[in-house]
PDB file of C-alpha atoms and ligand atoms in Angstrom:
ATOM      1  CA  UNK B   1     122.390  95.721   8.652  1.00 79.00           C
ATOM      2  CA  UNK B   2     119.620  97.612   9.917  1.00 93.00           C
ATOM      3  CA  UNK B   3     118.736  95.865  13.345  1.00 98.00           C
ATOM      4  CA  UNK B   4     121.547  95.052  14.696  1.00 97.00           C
ATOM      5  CA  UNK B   5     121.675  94.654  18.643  1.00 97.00           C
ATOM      6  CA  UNK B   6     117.142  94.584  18.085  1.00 98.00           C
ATOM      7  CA  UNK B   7     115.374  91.726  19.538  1.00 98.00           C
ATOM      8  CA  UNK B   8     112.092  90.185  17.322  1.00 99.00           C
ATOM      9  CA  UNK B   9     109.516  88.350  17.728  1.00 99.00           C
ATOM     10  CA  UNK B  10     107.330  86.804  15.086  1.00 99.00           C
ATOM     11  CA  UNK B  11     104.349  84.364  15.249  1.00 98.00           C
ATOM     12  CA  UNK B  12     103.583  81.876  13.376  1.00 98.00           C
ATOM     13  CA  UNK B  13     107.317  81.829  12.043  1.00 98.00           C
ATOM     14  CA  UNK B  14     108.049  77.921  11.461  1.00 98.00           C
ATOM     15  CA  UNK B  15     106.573  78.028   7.549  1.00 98.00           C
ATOM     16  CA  UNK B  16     105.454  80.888   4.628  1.00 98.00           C
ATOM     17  CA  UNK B  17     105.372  84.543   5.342  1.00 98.00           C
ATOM     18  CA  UNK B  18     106.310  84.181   9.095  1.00 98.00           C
ATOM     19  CA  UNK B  19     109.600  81.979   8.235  1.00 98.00           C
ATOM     20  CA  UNK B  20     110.830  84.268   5.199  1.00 99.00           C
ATOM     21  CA  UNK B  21     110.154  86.803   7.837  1.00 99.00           C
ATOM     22  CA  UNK B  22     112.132  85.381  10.725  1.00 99.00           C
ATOM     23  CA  UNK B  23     114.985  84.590   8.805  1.00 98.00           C
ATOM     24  CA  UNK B  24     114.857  88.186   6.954  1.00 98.00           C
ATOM     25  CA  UNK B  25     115.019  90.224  10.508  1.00 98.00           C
ATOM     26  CA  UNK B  26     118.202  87.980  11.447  1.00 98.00           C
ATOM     27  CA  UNK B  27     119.612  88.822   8.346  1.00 98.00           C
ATOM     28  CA  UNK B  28     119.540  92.292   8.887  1.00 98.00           C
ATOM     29  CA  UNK B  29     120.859  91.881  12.487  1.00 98.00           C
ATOM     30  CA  UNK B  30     117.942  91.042  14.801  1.00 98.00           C
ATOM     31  CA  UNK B  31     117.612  88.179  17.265  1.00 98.00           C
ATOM     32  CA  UNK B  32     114.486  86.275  16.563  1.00 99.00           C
ATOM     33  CA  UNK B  33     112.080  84.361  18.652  1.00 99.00           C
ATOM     34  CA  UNK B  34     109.362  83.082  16.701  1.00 98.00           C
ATOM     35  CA  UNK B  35     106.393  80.526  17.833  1.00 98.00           C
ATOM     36  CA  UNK B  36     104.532  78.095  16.566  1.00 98.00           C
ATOM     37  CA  UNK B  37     101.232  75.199  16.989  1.00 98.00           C
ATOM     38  CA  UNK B  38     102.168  72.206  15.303  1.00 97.00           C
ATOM     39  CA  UNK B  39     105.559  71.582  13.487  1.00 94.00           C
ATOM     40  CA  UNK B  40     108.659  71.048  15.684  1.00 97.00           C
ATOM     41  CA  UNK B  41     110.843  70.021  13.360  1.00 97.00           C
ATOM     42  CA  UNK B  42     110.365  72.911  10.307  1.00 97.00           C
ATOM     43  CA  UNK B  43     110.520  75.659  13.969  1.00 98.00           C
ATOM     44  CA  UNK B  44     113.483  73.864  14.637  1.00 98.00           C
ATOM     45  CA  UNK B  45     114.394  73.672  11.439  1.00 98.00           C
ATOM     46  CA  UNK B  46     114.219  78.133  10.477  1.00 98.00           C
ATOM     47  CA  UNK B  47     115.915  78.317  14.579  1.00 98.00           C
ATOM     48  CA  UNK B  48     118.802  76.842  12.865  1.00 98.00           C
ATOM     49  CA  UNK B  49     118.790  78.617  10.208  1.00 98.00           C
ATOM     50  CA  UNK B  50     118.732  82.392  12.600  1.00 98.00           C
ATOM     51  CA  UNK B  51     121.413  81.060  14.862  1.00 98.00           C
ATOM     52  CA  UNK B  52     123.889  80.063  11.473  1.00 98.00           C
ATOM     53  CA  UNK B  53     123.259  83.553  10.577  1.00 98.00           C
ATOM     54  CA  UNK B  54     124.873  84.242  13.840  1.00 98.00           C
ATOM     55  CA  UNK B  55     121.907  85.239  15.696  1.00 98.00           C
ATOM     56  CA  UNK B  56     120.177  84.371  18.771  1.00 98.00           C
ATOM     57  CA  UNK B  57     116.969  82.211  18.435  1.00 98.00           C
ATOM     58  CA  UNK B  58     114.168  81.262  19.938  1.00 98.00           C
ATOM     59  CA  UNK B  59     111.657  78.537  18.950  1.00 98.00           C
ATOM     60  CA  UNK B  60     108.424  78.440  21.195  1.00 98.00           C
ATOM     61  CA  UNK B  61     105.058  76.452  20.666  1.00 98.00           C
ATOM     62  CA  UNK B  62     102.388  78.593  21.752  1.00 98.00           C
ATOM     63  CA  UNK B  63      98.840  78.596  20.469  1.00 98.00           C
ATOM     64  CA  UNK B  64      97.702  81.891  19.204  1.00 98.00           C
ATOM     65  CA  UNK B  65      94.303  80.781  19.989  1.00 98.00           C
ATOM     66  CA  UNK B  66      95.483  80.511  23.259  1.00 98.00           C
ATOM     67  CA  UNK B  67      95.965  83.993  25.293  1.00 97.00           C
ATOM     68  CA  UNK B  68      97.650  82.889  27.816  1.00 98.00           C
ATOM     69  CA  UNK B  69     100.324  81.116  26.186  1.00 98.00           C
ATOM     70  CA  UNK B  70     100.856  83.878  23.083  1.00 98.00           C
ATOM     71  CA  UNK B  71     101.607  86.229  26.668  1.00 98.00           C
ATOM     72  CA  UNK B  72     104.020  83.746  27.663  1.00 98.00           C
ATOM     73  CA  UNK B  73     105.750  83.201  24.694  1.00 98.00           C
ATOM     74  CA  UNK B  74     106.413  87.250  24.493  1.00 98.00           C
ATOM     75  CA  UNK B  75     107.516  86.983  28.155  1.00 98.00           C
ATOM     76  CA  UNK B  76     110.238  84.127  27.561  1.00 98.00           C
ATOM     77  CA  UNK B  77     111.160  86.063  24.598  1.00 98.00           C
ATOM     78  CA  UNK B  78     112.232  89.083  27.104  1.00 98.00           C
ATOM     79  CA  UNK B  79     113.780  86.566  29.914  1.00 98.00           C
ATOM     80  CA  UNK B  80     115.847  84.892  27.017  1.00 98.00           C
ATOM     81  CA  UNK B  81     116.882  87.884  25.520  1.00 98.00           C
ATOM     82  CA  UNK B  82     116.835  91.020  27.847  1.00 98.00           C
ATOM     83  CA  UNK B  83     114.314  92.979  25.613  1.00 98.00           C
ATOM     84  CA  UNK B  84     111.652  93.148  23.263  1.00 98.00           C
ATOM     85  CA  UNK B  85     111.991  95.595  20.022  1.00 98.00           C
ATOM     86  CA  UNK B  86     109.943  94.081  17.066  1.00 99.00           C
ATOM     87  CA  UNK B  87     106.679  92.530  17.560  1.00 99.00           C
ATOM     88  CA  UNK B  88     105.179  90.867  14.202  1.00 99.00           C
ATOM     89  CA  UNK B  89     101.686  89.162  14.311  1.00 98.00           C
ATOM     90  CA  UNK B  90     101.831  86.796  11.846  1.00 98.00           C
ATOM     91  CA  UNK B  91     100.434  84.154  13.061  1.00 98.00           C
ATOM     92  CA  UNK B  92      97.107  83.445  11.256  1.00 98.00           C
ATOM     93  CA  UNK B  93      94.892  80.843   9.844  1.00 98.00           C
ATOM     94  CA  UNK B  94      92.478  80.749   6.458  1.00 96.00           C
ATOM     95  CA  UNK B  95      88.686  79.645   6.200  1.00 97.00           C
ATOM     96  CA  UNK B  96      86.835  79.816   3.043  1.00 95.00           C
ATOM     97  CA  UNK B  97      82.979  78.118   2.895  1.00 96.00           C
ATOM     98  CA  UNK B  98      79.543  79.864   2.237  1.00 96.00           C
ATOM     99  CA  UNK B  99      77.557  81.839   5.051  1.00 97.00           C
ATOM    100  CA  UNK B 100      75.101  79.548   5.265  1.00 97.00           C
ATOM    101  CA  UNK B 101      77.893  76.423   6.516  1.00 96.00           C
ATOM    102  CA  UNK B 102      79.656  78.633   8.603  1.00 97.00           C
ATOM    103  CA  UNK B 103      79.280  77.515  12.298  1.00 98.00           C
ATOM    104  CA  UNK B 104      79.887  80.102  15.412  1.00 98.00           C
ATOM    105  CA  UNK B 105      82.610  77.051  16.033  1.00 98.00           C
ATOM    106  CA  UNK B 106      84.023  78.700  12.864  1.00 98.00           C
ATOM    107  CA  UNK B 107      83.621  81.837  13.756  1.00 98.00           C
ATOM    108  CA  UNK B 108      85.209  81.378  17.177  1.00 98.00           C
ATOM    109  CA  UNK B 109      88.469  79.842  15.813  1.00 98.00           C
ATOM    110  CA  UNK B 110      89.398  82.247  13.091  1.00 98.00           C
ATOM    111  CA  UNK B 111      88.445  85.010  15.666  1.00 98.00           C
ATOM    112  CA  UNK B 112      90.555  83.027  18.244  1.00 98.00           C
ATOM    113  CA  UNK B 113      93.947  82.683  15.732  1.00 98.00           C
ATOM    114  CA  UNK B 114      93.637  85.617  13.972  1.00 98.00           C
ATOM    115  CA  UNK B 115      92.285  88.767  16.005  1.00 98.00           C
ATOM    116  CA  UNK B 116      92.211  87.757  19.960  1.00 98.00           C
ATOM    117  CA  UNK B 117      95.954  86.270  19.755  1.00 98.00           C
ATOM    118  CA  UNK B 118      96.942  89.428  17.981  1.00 98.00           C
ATOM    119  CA  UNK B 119      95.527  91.485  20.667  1.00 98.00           C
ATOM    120  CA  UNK B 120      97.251  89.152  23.492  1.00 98.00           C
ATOM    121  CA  UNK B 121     100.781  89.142  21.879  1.00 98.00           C
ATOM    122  CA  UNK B 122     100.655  93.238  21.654  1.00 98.00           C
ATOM    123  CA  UNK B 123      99.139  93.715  24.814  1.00 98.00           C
ATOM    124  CA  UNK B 124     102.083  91.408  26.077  1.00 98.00           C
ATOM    125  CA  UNK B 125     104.545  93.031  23.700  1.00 98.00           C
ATOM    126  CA  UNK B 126     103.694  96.437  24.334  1.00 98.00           C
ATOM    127  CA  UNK B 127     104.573  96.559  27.918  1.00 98.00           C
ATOM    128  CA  UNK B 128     108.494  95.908  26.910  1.00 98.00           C
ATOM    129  CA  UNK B 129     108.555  97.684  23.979  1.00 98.00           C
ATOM    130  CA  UNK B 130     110.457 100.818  24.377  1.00 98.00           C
ATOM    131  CA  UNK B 131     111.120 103.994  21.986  1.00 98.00           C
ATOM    132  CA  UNK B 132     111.970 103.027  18.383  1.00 98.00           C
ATOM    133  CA  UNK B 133     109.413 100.262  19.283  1.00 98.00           C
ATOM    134  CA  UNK B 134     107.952  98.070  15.951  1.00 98.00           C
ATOM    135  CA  UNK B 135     103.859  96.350  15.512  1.00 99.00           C
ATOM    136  CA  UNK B 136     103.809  95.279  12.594  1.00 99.00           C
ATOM    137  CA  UNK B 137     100.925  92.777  11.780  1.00 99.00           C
ATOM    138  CA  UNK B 138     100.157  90.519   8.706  1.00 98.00           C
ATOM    139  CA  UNK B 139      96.732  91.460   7.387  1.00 98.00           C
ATOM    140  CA  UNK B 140      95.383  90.420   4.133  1.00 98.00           C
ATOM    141  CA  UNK B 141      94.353  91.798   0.909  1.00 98.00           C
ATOM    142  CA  UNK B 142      91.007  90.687   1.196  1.00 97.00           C
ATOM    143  CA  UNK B 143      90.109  93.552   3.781  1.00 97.00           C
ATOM    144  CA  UNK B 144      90.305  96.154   0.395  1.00 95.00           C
ATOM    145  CA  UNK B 145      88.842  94.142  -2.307  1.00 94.00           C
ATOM    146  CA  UNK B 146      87.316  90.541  -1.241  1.00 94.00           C
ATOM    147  CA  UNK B 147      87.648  88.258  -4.547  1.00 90.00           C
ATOM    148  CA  UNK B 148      84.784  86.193  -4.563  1.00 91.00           C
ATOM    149  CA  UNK B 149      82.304  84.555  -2.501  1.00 95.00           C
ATOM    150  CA  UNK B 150      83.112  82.107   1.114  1.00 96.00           C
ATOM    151  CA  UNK B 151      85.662  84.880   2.326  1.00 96.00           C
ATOM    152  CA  UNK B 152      83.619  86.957   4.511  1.00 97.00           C
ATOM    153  CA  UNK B 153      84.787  85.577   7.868  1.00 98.00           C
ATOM    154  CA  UNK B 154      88.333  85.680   7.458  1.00 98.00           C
ATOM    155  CA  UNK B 155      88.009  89.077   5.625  1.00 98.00           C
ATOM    156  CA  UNK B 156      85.953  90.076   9.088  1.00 98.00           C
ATOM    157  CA  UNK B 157      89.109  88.916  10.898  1.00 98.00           C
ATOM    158  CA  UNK B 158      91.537  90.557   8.720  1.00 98.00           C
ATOM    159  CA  UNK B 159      89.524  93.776   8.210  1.00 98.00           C
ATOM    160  CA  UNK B 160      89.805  93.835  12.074  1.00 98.00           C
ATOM    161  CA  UNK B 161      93.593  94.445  11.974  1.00 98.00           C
ATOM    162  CA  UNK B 162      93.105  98.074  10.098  1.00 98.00           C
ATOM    163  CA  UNK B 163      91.280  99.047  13.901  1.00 98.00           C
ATOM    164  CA  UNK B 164      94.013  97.567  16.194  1.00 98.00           C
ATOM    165  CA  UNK B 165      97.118  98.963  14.012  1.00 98.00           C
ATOM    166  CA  UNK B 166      94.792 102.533  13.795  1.00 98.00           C
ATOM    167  CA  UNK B 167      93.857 102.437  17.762  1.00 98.00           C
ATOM    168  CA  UNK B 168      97.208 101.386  18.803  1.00 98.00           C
ATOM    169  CA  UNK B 169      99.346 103.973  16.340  1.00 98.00           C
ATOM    170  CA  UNK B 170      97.530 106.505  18.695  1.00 98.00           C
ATOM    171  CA  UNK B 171      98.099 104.394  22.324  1.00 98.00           C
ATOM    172  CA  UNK B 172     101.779 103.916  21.573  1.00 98.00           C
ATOM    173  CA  UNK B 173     103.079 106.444  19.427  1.00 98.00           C
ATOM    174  CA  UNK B 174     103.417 108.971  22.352  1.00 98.00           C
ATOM    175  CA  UNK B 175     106.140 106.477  23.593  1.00 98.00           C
ATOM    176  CA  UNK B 176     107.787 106.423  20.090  1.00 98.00           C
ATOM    177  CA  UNK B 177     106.590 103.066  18.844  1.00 98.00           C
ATOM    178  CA  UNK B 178     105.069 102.766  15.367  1.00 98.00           C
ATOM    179  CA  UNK B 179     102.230 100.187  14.127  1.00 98.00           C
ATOM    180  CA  UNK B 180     101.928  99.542  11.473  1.00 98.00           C
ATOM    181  CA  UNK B 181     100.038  96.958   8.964  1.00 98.00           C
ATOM    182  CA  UNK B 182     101.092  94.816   6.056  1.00 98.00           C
ATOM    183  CA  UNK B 183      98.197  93.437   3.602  1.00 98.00           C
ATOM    184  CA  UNK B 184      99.707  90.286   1.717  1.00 98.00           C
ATOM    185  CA  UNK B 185      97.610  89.476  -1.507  1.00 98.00           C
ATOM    186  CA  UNK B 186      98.181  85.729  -3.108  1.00 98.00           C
ATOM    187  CA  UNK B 187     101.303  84.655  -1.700  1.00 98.00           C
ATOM    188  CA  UNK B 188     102.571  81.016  -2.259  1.00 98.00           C
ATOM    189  CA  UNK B 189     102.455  78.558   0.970  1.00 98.00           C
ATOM    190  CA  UNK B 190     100.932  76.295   2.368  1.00 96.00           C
ATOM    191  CA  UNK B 191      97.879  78.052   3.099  1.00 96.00           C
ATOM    192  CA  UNK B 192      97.560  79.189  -0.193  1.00 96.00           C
ATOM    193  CA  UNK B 193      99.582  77.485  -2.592  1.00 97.00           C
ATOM    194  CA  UNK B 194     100.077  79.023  -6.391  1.00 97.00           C
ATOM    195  CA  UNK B 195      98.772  75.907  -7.834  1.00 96.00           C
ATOM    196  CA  UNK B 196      96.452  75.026  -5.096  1.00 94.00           C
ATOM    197  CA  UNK B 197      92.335  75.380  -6.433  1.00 90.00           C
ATOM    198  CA  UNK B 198      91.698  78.902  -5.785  1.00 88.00           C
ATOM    199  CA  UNK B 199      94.949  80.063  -7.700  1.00 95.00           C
ATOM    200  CA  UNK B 200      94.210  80.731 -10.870  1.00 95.00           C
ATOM    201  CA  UNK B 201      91.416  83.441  -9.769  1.00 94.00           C
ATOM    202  CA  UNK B 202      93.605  85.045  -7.535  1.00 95.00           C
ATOM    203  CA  UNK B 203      96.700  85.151  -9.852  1.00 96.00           C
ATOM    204  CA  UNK B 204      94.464  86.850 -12.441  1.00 96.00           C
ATOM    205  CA  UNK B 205      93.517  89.946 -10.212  1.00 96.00           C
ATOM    206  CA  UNK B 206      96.849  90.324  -9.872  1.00 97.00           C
ATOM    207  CA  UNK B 207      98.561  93.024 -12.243  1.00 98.00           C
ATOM    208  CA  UNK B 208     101.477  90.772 -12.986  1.00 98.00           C
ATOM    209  CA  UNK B 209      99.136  87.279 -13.344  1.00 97.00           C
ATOM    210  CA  UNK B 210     101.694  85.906 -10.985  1.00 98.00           C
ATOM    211  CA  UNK B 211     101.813  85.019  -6.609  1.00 98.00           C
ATOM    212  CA  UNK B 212     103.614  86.628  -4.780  1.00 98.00           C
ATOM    213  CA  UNK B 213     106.502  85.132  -2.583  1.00 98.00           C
ATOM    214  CA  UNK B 214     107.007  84.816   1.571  1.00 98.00           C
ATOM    215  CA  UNK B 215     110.300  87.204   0.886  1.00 98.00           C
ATOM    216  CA  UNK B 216     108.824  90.081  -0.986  1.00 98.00           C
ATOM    217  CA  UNK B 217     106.056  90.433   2.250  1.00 98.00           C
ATOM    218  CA  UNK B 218     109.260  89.665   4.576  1.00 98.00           C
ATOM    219  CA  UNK B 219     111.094  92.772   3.113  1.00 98.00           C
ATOM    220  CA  UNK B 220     108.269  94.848   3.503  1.00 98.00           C
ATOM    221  CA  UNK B 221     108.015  94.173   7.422  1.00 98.00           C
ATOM    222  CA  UNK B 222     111.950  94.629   7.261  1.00 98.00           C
ATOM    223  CA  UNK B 223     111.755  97.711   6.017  1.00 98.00           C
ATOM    224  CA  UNK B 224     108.983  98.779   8.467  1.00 98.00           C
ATOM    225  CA  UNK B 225     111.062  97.414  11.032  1.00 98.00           C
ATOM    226  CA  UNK B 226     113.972  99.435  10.227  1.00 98.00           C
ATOM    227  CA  UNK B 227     115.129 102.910  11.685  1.00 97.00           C
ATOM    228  CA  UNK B 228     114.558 103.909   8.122  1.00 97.00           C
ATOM    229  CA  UNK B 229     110.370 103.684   8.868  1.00 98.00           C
ATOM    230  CA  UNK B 230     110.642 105.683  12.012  1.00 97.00           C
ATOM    231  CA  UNK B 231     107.981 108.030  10.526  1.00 98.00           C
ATOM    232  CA  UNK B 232     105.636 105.246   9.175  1.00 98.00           C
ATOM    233  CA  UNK B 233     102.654 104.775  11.371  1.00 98.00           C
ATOM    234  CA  UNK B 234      99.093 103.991  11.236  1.00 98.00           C
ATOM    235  CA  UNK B 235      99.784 102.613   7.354  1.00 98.00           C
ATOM    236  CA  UNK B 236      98.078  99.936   5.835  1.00 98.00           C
ATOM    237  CA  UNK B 237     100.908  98.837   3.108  1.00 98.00           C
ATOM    238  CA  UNK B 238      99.907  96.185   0.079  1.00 98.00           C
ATOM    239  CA  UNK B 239     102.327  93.607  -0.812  1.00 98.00           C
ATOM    240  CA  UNK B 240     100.004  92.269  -3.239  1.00 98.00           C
ATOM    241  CA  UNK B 241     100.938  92.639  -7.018  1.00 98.00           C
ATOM    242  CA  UNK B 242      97.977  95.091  -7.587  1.00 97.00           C
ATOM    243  CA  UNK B 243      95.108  93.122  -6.311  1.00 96.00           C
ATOM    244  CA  UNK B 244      93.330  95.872  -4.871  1.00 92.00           C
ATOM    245  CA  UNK B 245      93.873  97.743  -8.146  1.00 93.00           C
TER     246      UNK B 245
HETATM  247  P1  NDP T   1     100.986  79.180   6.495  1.00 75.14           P
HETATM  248  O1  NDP T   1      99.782  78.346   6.766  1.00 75.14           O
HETATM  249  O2  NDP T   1     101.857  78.822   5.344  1.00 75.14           O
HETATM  250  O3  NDP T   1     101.884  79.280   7.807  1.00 75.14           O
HETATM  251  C1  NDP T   1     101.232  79.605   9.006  1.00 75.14           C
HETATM  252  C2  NDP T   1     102.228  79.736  10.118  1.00 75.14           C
HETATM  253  O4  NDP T   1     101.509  80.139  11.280  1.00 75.14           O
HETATM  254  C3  NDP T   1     102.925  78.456  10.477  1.00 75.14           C
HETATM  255  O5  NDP T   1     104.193  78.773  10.993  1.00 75.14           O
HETATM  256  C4  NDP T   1     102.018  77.875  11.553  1.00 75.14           C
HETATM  257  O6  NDP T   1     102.671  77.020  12.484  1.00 75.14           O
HETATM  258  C5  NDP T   1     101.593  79.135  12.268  1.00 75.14           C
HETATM  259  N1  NDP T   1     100.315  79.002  12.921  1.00 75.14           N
HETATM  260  C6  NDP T   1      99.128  78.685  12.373  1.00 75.14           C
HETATM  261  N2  NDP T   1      98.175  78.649  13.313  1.00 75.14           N
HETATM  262  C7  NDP T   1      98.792  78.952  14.469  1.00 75.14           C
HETATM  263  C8  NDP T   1      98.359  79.047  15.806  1.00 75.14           C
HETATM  264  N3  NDP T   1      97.076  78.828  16.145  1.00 75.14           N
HETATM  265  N4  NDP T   1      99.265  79.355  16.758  1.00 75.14           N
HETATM  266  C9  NDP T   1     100.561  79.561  16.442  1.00 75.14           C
HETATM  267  N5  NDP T   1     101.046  79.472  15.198  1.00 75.14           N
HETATM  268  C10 NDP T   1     100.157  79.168  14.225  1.00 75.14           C
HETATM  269  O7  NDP T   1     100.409  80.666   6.326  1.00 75.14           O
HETATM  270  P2  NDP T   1     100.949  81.925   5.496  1.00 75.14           P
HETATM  271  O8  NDP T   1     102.399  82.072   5.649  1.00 75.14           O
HETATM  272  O9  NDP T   1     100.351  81.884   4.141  1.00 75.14           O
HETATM  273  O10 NDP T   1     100.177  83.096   6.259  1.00 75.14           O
HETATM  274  C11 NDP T   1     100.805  83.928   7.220  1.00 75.14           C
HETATM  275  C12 NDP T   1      99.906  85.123   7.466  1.00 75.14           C
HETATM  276  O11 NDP T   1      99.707  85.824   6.241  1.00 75.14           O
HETATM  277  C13 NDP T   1      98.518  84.770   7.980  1.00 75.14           C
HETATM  278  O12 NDP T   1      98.107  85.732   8.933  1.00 75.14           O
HETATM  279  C14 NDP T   1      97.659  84.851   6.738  1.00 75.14           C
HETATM  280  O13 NDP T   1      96.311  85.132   7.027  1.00 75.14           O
HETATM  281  C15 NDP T   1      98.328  85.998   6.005  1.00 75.14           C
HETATM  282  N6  NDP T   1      98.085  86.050   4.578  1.00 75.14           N
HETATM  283  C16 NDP T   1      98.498  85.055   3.741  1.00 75.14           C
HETATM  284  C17 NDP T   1      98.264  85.139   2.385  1.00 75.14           C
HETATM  285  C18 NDP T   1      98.656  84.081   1.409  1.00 75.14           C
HETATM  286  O14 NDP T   1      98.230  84.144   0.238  1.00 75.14           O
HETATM  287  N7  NDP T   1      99.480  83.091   1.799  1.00 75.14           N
HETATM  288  C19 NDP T   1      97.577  86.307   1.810  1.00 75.14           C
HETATM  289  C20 NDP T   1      97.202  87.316   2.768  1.00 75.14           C
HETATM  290  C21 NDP T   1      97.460  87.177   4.086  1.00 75.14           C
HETATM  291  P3  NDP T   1     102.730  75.404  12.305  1.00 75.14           P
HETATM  292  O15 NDP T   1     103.818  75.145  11.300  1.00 75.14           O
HETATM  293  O16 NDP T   1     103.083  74.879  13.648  1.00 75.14           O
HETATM  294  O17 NDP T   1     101.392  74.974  11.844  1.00 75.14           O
END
């Protein structure tokens, strides 16, 4: 196990890529706090699921759209657990509809969920992490290669997260932290799920005509997690079957 005695914390970790993820860093060893907005019972659910791994857990609902509480939820994280190691921003939300039926209410959530909570939870996060330190957020495949028309706000918002994990590598890596970004392409859940109405499109830019699935991304962010990675920073890695082939 390659986290052992490491404390994480993952947004967003009650269903898809953040719950594969949670339970994958407390199978290699870690403690794992993860938040949520809406479903108590499937956060309560994957917190059973750590602790009969034999880890710590910690299940917190905390709005990512809501600064405040995204700082609070790293800070209970630290006063539950005495420490802070792995930070992963996964936390996000979709939007897909033309320019011309976007609202700035539109704009202002996706903004809200996926790029100003990031920024709160690693401005929280970074004042506990200490050397050997872990960012690793959940981006998107759509900020190399956007598939068709009605993503451009949430590719804005994921395109975003190549200029925090670039301008924090450089604030942070003096203290021996890395940050680092993983780009998901299709990926079945219930955002996006591999029969859902978009599918077939996105399957086919795939190289393997398939989705991908929460544990292959989860690996990936294990990996960078992992002592292994301690040399990985600044990266912008694909999970995404080829898509931005
Ligand atoms: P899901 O919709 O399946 O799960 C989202 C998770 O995030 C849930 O745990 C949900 O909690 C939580 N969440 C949503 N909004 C908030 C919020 N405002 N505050 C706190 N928690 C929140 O999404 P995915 O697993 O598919 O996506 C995870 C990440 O991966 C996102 O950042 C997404 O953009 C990215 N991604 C996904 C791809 C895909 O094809 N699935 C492809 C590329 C990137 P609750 O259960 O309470 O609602």
């Amino acid at each position: 196990m390659t986290l052992d005695g490491k404390v994480a914390l993952v947004t967003g970790g009650s269903r898809g890529i953040g719950a594969a993820t949670a339970l994958k860093l407390a199978e290699e060893g870690a403690d794992v706090a993860l938040t949520y907005q809406h479903n108590d019972d499937l956060a309560a659910d994957i917190g059973d699921r750590i602790k009969a791994l034999g880890r710590r857990a910690l299940v917190i609902r905390a709005d990512s759209a809501d600064a405040d509480a995204v700082k609070g939820a790293v800070e209970a994280t630290v006063a539950e657990f005495g420490r802070l190691d792995v930070l992963v921003n996964n936390a996000g939300i979709g939007f897909v509809g033309p320019l011309e039926a976007t609202s700035m209410d539109d704009v202002d959530r996706v903004l809200a969920v996926n790029v100003r909570g990031v920024f709160a939870a690693t401005q929280a996060a970074a004042a506990h992490l200490g050397e050997g330190g872990r960012v690793i957020t959940i981006g998107s495949c759509v900020a190399e290669r956007v598939p068709g028309p009605g993503m451009t706000l949430y590719a804005v918002s994921k395109t975003a997260m190549i200029g925090l994990t670039k301008g924090l590598a450089r604030e942070l890596g003096p203290r021996g932290i890395t940050v680092n970004l993983v780009q998901p392409g299709p990926t079945d859940t219930d955002l996006n799920p591999a029969d859902g109405p978009y599918a077939a499109d996105q399957r086919a830019l795939t190289v393997f005509d398939r989705y991908g699935q929460p544990a292959e991304v989860a690996s990936m962010v294990a990996h960078l997690a992992s002592p292994a990675s301690g040399y990985v920073t600044a990266a912008t890695v694909s999970v995404d079957g080829g898509h931005a082939a």
